GROMACS .gro file of C-alpha atoms in nm:
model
  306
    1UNK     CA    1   0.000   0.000   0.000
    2UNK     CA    2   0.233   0.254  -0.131
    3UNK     CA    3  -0.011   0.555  -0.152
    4UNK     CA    4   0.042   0.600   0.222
    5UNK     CA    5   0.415   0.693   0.394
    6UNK     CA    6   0.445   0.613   0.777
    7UNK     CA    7   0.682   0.903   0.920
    8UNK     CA    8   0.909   0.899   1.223
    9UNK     CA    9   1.189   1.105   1.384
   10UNK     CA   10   1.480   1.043   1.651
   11UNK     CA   11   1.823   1.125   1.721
   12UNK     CA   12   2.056   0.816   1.864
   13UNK     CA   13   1.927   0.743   2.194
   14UNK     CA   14   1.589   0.609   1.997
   15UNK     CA   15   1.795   0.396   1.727
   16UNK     CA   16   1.627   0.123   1.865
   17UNK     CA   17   1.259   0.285   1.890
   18UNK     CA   18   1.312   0.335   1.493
   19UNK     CA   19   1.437   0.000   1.442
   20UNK     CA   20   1.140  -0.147   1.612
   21UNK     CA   21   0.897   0.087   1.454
   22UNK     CA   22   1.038   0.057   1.044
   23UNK     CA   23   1.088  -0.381   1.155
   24UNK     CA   24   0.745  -0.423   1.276
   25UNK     CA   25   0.612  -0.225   0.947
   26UNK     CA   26   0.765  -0.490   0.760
   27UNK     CA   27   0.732  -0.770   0.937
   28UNK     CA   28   0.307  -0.704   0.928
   29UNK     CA   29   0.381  -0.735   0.537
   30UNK     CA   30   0.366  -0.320   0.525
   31UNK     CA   31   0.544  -0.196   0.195
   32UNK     CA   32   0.480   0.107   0.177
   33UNK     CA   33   0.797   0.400   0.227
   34UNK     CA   34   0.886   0.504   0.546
   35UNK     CA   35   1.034   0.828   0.630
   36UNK     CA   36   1.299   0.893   0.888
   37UNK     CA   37   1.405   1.203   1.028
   38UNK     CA   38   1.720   1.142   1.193
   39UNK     CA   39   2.026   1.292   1.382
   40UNK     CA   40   2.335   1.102   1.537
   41UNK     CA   41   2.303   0.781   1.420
   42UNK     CA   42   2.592   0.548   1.350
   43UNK     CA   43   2.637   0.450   1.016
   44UNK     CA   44   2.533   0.129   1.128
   45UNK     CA   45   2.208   0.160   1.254
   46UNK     CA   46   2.168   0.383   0.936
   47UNK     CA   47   2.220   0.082   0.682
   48UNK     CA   48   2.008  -0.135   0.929
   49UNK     CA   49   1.759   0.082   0.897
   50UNK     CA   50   1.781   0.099   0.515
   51UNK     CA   51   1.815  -0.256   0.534
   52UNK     CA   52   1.478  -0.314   0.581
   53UNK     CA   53   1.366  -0.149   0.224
   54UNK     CA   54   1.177   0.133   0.104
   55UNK     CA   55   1.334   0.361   0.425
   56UNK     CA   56   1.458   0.686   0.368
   57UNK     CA   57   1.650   0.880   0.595
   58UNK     CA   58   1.666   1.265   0.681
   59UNK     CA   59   1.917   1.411   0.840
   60UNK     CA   60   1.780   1.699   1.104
   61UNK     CA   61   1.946   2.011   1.033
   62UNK     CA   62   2.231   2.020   1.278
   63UNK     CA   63   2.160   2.404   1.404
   64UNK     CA   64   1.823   2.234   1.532
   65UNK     CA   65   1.893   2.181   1.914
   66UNK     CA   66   1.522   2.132   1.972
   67UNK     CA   67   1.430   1.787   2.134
   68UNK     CA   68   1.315   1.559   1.818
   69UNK     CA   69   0.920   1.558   1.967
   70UNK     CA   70   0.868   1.925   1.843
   71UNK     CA   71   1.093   1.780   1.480
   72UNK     CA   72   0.744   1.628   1.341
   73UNK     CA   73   0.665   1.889   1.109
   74UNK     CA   74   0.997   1.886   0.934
   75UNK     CA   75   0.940   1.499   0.914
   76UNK     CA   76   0.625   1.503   0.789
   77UNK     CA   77   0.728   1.742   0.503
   78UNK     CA   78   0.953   1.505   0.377
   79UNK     CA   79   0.687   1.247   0.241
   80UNK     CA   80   0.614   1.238  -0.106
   81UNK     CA   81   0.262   0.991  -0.084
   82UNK     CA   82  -0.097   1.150  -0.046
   83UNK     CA   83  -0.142   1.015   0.261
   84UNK     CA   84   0.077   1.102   0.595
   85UNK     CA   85   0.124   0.838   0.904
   86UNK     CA   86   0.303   1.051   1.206
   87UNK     CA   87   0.419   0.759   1.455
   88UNK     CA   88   0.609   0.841   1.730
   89UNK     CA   89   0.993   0.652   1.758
   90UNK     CA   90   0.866   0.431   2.068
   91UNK     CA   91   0.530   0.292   1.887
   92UNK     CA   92   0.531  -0.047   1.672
   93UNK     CA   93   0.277  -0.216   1.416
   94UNK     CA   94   0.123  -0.487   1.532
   95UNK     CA   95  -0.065  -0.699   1.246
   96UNK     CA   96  -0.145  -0.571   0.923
   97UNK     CA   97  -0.278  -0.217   0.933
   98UNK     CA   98  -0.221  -0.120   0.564
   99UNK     CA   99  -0.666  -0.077   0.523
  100UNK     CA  100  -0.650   0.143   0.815
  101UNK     CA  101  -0.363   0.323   0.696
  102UNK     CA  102  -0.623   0.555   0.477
  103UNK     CA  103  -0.926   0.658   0.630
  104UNK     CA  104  -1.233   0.522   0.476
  105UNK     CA  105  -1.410   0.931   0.501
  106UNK     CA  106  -1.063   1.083   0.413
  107UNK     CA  107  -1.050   1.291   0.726
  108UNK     CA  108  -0.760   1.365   0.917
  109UNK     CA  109  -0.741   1.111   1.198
  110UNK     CA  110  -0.597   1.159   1.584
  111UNK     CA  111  -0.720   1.071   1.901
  112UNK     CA  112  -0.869   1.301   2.162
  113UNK     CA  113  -0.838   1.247   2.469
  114UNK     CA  114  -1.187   1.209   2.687
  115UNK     CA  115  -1.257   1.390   2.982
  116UNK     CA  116  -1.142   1.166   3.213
  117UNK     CA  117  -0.786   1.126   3.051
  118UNK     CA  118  -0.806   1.522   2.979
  119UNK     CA  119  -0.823   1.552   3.346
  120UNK     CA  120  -0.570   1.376   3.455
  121UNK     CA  121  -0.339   1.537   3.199
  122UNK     CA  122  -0.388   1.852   3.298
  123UNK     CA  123  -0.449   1.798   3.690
  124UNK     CA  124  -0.192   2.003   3.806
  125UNK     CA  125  -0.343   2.338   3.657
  126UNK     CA  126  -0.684   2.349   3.734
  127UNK     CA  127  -0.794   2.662   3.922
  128UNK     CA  128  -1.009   2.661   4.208
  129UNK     CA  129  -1.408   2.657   4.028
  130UNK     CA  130  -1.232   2.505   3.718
  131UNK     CA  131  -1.446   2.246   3.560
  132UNK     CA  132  -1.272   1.860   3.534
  133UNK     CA  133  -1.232   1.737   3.184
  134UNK     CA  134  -1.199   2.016   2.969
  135UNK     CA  135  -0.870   2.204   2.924
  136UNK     CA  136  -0.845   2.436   3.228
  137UNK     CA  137  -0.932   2.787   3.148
  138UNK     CA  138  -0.629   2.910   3.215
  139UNK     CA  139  -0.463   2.715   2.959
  140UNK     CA  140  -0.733   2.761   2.685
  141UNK     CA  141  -0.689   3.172   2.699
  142UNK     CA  142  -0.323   3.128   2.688
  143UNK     CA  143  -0.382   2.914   2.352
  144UNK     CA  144  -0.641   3.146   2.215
  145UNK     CA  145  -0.367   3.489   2.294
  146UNK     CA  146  -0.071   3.273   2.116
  147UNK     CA  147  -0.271   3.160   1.863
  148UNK     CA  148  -0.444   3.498   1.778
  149UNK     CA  149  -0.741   3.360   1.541
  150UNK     CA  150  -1.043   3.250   1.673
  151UNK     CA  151  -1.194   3.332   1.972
  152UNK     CA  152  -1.403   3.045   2.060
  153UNK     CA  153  -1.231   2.723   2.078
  154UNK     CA  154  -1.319   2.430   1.850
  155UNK     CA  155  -1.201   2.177   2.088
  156UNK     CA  156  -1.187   2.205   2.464
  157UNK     CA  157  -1.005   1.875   2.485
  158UNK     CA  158  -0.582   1.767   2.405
  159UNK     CA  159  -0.518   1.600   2.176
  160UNK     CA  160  -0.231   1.287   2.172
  161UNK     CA  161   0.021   1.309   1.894
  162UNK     CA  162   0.206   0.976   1.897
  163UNK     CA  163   0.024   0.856   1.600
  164UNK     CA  164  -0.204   1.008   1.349
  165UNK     CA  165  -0.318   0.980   1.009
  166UNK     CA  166  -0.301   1.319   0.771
  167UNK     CA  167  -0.380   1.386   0.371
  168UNK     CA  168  -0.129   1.609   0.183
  169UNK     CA  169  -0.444   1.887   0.167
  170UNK     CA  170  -0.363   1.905   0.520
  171UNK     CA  171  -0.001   1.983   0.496
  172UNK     CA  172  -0.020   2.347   0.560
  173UNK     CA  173  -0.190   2.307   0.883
  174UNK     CA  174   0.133   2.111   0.942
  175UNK     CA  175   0.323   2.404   0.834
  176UNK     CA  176   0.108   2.638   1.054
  177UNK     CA  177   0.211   2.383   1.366
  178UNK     CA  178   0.635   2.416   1.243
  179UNK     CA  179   0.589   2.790   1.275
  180UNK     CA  180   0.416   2.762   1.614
  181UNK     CA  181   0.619   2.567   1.763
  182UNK     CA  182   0.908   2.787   1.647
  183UNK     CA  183   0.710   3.111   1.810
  184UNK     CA  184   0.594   2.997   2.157
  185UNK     CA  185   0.894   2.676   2.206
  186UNK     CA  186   1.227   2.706   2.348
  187UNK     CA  187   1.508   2.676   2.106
  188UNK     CA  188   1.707   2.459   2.330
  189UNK     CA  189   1.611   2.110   2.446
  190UNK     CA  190   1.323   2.123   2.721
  191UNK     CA  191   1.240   1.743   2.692
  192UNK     CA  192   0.898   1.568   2.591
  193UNK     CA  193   0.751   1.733   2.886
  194UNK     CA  194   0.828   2.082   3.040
  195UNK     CA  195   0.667   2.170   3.318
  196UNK     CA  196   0.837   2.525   3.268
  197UNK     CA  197   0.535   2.637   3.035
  198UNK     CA  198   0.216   2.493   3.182
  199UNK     CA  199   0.032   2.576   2.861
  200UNK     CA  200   0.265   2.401   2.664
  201UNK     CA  201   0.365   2.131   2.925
  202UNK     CA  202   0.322   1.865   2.662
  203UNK     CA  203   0.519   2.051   2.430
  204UNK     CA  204   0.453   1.951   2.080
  205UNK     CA  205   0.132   1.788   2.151
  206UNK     CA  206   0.033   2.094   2.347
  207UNK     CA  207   0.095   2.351   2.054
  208UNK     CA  208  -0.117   2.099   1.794
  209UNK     CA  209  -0.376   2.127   2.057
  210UNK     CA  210  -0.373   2.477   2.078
  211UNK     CA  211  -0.385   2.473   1.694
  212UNK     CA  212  -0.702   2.248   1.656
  213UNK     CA  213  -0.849   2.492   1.928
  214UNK     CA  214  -0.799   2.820   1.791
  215UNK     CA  215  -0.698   2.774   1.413
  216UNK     CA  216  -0.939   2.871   1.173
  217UNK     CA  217  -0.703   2.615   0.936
  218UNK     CA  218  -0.764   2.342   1.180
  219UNK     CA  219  -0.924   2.025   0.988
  220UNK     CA  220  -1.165   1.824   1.102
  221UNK     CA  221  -1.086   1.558   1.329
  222UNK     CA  222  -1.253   1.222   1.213
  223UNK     CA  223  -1.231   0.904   1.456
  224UNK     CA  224  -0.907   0.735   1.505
  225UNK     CA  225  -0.887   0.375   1.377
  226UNK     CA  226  -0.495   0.255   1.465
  227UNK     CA  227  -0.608   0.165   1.850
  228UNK     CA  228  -0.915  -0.005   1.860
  229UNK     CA  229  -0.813  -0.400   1.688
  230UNK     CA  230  -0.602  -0.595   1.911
  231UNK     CA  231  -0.466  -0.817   1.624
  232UNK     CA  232  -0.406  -0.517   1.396
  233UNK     CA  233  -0.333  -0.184   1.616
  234UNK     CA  234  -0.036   0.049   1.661
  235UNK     CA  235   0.104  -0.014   1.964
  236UNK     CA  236   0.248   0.299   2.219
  237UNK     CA  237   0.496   0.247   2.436
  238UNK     CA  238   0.483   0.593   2.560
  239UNK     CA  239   0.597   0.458   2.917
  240UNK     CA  240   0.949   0.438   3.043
  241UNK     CA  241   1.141   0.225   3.032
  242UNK     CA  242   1.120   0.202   2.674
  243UNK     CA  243   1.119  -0.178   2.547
  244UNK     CA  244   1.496  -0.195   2.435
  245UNK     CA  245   1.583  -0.042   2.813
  246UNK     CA  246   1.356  -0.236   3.019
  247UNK     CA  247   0.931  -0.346   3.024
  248UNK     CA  248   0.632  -0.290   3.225
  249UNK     CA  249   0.316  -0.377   3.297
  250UNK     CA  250   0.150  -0.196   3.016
  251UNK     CA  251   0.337  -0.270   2.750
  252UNK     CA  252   0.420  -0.682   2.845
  253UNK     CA  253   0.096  -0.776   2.610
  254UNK     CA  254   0.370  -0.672   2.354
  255UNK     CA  255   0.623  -0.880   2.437
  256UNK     CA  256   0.636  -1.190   2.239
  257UNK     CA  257   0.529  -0.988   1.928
  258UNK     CA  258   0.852  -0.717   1.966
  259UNK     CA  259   1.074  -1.054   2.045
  260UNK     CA  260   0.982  -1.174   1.677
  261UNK     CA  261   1.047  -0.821   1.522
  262UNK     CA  262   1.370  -0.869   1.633
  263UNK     CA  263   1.397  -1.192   1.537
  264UNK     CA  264   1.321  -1.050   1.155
  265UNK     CA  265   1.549  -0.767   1.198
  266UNK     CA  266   1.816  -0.952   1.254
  267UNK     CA  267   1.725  -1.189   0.926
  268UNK     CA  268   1.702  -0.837   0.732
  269UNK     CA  269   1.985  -0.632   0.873
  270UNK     CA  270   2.315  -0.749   0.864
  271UNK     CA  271   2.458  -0.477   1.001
  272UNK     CA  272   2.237  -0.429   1.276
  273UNK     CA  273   2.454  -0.306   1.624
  274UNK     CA  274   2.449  -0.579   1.900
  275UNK     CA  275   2.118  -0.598   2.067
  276UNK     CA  276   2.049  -0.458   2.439
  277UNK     CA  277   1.939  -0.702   2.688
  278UNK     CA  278   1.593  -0.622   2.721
  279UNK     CA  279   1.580  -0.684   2.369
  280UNK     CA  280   1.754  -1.036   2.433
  281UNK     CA  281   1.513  -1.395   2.413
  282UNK     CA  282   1.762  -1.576   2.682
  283UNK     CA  283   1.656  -1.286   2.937
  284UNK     CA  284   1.280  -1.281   2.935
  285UNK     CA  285   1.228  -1.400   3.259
  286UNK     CA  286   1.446  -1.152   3.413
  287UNK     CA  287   1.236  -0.815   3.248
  288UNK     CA  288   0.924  -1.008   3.368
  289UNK     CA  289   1.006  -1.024   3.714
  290UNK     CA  290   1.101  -0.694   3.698
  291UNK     CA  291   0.824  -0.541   3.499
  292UNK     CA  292   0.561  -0.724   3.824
  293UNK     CA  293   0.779  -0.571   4.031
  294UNK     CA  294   0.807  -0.209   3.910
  295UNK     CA  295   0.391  -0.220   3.916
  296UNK     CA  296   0.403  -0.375   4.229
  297UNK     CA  297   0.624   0.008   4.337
  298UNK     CA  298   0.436   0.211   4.154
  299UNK     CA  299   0.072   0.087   4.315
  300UNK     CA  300   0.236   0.129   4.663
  301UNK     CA  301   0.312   0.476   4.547
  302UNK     CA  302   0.007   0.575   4.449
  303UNK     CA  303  -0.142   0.425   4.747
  304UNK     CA  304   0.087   0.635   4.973
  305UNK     CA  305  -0.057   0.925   4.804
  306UNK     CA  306  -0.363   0.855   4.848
   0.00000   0.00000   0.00000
């Protein structure tokens, strides 16, 4: 299904995210392209990334110190197909997703999140009277002031970036989210989160928010298809650690699946750099014991704090 290009960016430390990402593709019998936007990577884990056919790889323009989350407009620009997959360096395809890849009403698709994850996102900025669920008010006039279009918001929810679905038609609202992030962003490195600018805590998600708020250019937002078929979803492992570092709870159900995307990597990829442990058959009952265990913490925790 070539009339579709799934998109990523990374620098080094996510070699492994890409790897998993671009095998997994391929592995589900995916041929369309895939797009990398890349910076310090070995040449390597470049060839093992070409390796694995139909990749081509971006460098990120070195003056760029930004962290590679707020890179995904440059990324996207870089795909030549009429239809635009954004997946985030630590997601995977699992099954064959190629007649979801293009949605069936042609609408641009990403997932908003409902009021009950919307609140939790954004529980730390809530004023006293503010409502739960929506963005806090505080937030939203911030948006609408930086934004300086409409005045009524179209959405009063986030939205989650790791994964969405685009047509080129849409590609200057991606332009509109480049310059954005360029205006209201640090030029340095802040991370994937920076509590330093509430409003923008969530950094590029947060300005692509803001956007589909308060942009007259905003498209609509039809209903996202990549999460909802366990045999044939794109998985997120937007916890840490990150599958090649270590696993959790959440993303265990993955396991066995990742473990045979490595297994075709390393068919594919001669090159390919030696793997990490938690990326290693032989030491799956270690990262077991320790993904129970790190749940086992992190309910404590939350039971501390009530």
């Amino acid at each position: 299904m070539e009339q579709c290009t799934i998109v990523s960016a990374a620098d080094g430390n996510y070699f492994w995210g890409l790897l998993l990402l671009t095998a997994s593709a391929r592995k589900a019998g995916l041929k369309c392209p895939v797009h990398l936007l890349v910076r310090d990577l070995s040449a390597a884990q470049t060839a093992s990334l070409k390796a694995l056919g139909n990749v081509s790889i971006e460098e990120m323009d070195p003056a760029n110190r930004r962290n590679p989350c707020t890179w995904k407009p440059a990324a996207l620009r870089g795909a030549k197909t009429d239809y635009i997959a954004w997946m985030d360096a630590d997601c995977a395809v699992i099954g064959d997703i190629s007649e979801l890849l293009v949605p069936d009403n042609d609408e641009f698709q990403i997932r908003v999140r409902d009021a009950a994850e919307n609140a939790r996102a954004y529980s730390r900025l809530y004023a006293e009277g503010d409502p739960r669920g929506p963005v806090p008010a505080g937030v939203l006039e911030t948006w609408r002031r930086d934004v300086a279009d409409l005045d009524e918001p179209h959405l009063d929810k986030a939205v989650v970036t790791n994964c969405l679905v685009l047509h080129r038609r849409h590609l200057p609202f991606i332009e509109l989210w480049h310059e954005q992030i360029e205006k209201v962003m640090p030029a340095g490195d802040g991370g994937v989160v920076n509590r330093d600018q509430p409003a923008y805590f969530m950094t590029d998600e947060s300005v692509f928010s803001s956007l589909l708020a308060f942009s007259s250019l905003a498209p609509p937002i039809a209903e996202f298809q990549l999460n909802k078929i366990p045999e044939k979803h794109v998985a997120h492992f937007g916890v840490r650690p990150k599958p090649w570092n270590g696993w959790t709870k959440p993303t265990w159900y993955a396991y066995d699946e990742m473990m045979a995307v490595v297994d075709f990597a390393v068919r594919h990829c001669p090159e390919l750099p030696e793997l990490p442990p938690a990326l290693r058959r032989k030491n799956r009952g270690r990262y077991l014991l320790e993904s129970r265990g790190r749940d086992i913490v992190q309910r404590a925790k939350q039971l501390v704090r009530g």
